[in-house]
């Protein structure tokens, strides 16, 4: 009789790292898992900028969620956008239906924060999805094409050409640094010899950061090394630079107009509205404040993980040395570990076992790529930069790609691009919102 009972229903909202590893952790549990995501793919976000700059194609860093779980029979996947949660009645609300849950895992991620100026988004897109990456790649390459067209005209307007060849990056965090460095290398290497009327090496790449230094979450010594390298490859790094306005003509920074046809945004993030759905306490970025087992206070069957959660937990570094509780960063490793942990919590509850120890985080360090063969590595007690850090970045990111085929394709593409200094993805869709 017991075997005929309907298994508990676990709904996981979000197919990112947190949701993916939570579902995998429930592979052997007597539960029915439903994954809801507005996209049908799992995206390896740390390498999304490489799609936006033409080094990789979207299918090399994304995998259909259904394919990932095709052999895990207790998982079903629906491409559906969640718009609310009723925690009292235990329902998740999508655009056209309500779904009951016994356990709910919210791993809904983040989006870019325009600090109350959402009207800037159409002029300065952020990098959230593969669609964004395609549009940004289109904007970058279209700017060079338009500049070539203008330069070929008799009586060419050099002011307009300079505007087309000025690329503005707002935000000097990891995403902004990676984009700025890669665009600089596109202009100085990948496009060399392709144009007859412009010199792509004359492109002006400007990186604005409101804080006193770029990569503010990294130690100052690594931040300084990254800044020096960016300037060496042609990026104009400007710190203490607050963007006050963004429009079709460029940006206003510290009261001065900077003319640009291509402005890209990476200045900050805000969590999904999960906290509003639950009526839960959140921090300034909208992340839900969770308990030691990653559940929501007062809602023991609702867990929030990844970028959506403000997790304060004991940590240990790469070599096992323990540190006190810290607010965890919104990167892949915390999300992966939190997803695995929540799966263990659910399994132990279903088995009637005592709960696991409170969540703790194994901090394996942070890596940021700053160019073709340069990166910075912060492994807490060990900090270094240069080619060795870049090779470590390559190895780590290849390892966490989903699927052997993707790993192989990325390795081949990187090898080809490294030796030839060319970009493999130069075809792009036209962006109707771009007036270039």
PDB file of C-alpha atoms in Angstrom, residues 12-23 34-45 62-66 68-69 77-78 80 105-109 402:
ATOM      1  CA  UNK A  12      12.566  23.799  -8.064  1.00  0.00           C
ATOM      2  CA  UNK A  13      12.230  27.242  -9.619  1.00  0.00           C
ATOM      3  CA  UNK A  14      15.275  28.056 -11.716  1.00  0.00           C
ATOM      4  CA  UNK A  15      17.575  25.874 -13.809  1.00  0.00           C
ATOM      5  CA  UNK A  16      20.834  27.569 -12.858  1.00  0.00           C
ATOM      6  CA  UNK A  17      23.606  26.014 -10.794  1.00  0.00           C
ATOM      7  CA  UNK A  18      21.627  25.937  -7.547  1.00  0.00           C
ATOM      8  CA  UNK A  19      18.517  24.381  -9.056  1.00  0.00           C
ATOM      9  CA  UNK A  20      20.513  21.966 -11.180  1.00  0.00           C
ATOM     10  CA  UNK A  21      22.493  20.520  -8.272  1.00  0.00           C
ATOM     11  CA  UNK A  22      19.457  20.415  -5.974  1.00  0.00           C
ATOM     12  CA  UNK A  23      17.625  18.287  -8.548  1.00  0.00           C
ATOM     13  CA  UNK A  34       9.423  19.556 -11.090  1.00  0.00           C
ATOM     14  CA  UNK A  35      11.829  22.145 -12.518  1.00  0.00           C
ATOM     15  CA  UNK A  36      10.273  25.410 -13.679  1.00  0.00           C
ATOM     16  CA  UNK A  37      12.348  27.890 -15.680  1.00  0.00           C
ATOM     17  CA  UNK A  38      11.419  30.643 -18.131  1.00  0.00           C
ATOM     18  CA  UNK A  39      14.178  29.348 -20.404  1.00  0.00           C
ATOM     19  CA  UNK A  40      14.570  25.782 -21.613  1.00  0.00           C
ATOM     20  CA  UNK A  41      18.328  25.732 -21.015  1.00  0.00           C
ATOM     21  CA  UNK A  42      20.896  25.702 -18.239  1.00  0.00           C
ATOM     22  CA  UNK A  43      23.341  28.531 -18.874  1.00  0.00           C
ATOM     23  CA  UNK A  44      26.973  28.616 -17.806  1.00  0.00           C
ATOM     24  CA  UNK A  45      26.887  32.326 -16.977  1.00  0.00           C
ATOM     25  CA  UNK A  62      24.228  26.155 -22.611  1.00  0.00           C
ATOM     26  CA  UNK A  63      22.473  22.806 -22.462  1.00  0.00           C
ATOM     27  CA  UNK A  64      18.755  21.959 -22.616  1.00  0.00           C
ATOM     28  CA  UNK A  65      17.528  21.226 -19.097  1.00  0.00           C
ATOM     29  CA  UNK A  66      15.496  18.296 -20.414  1.00  0.00           C
ATOM     30  CA  UNK A  68      20.522  17.089 -18.624  1.00  0.00           C
ATOM     31  CA  UNK A  69      17.813  15.189 -16.754  1.00  0.00           C
ATOM     32  CA  UNK A  77      10.812  20.033 -16.718  1.00  0.00           C
ATOM     33  CA  UNK A  78       8.477  22.830 -17.768  1.00  0.00           C
ATOM     34  CA  UNK A  80       7.260  28.336 -17.438  1.00  0.00           C
ATOM     35  CA  UNK A 105      13.392  25.423  -3.742  1.00  0.00           C
ATOM     36  CA  UNK A 106      13.737  28.947  -5.146  1.00  0.00           C
ATOM     37  CA  UNK A 107      16.895  29.422  -7.202  1.00  0.00           C
ATOM     38  CA  UNK A 108      15.636  32.271  -9.337  1.00  0.00           C
ATOM     39  CA  UNK A 109      18.874  34.233  -9.703  1.00  0.00           C
ATOM     40  CA  UNK A 402      27.790  20.578 -18.624  1.00  0.00           C
TER      41      UNK A 402
END
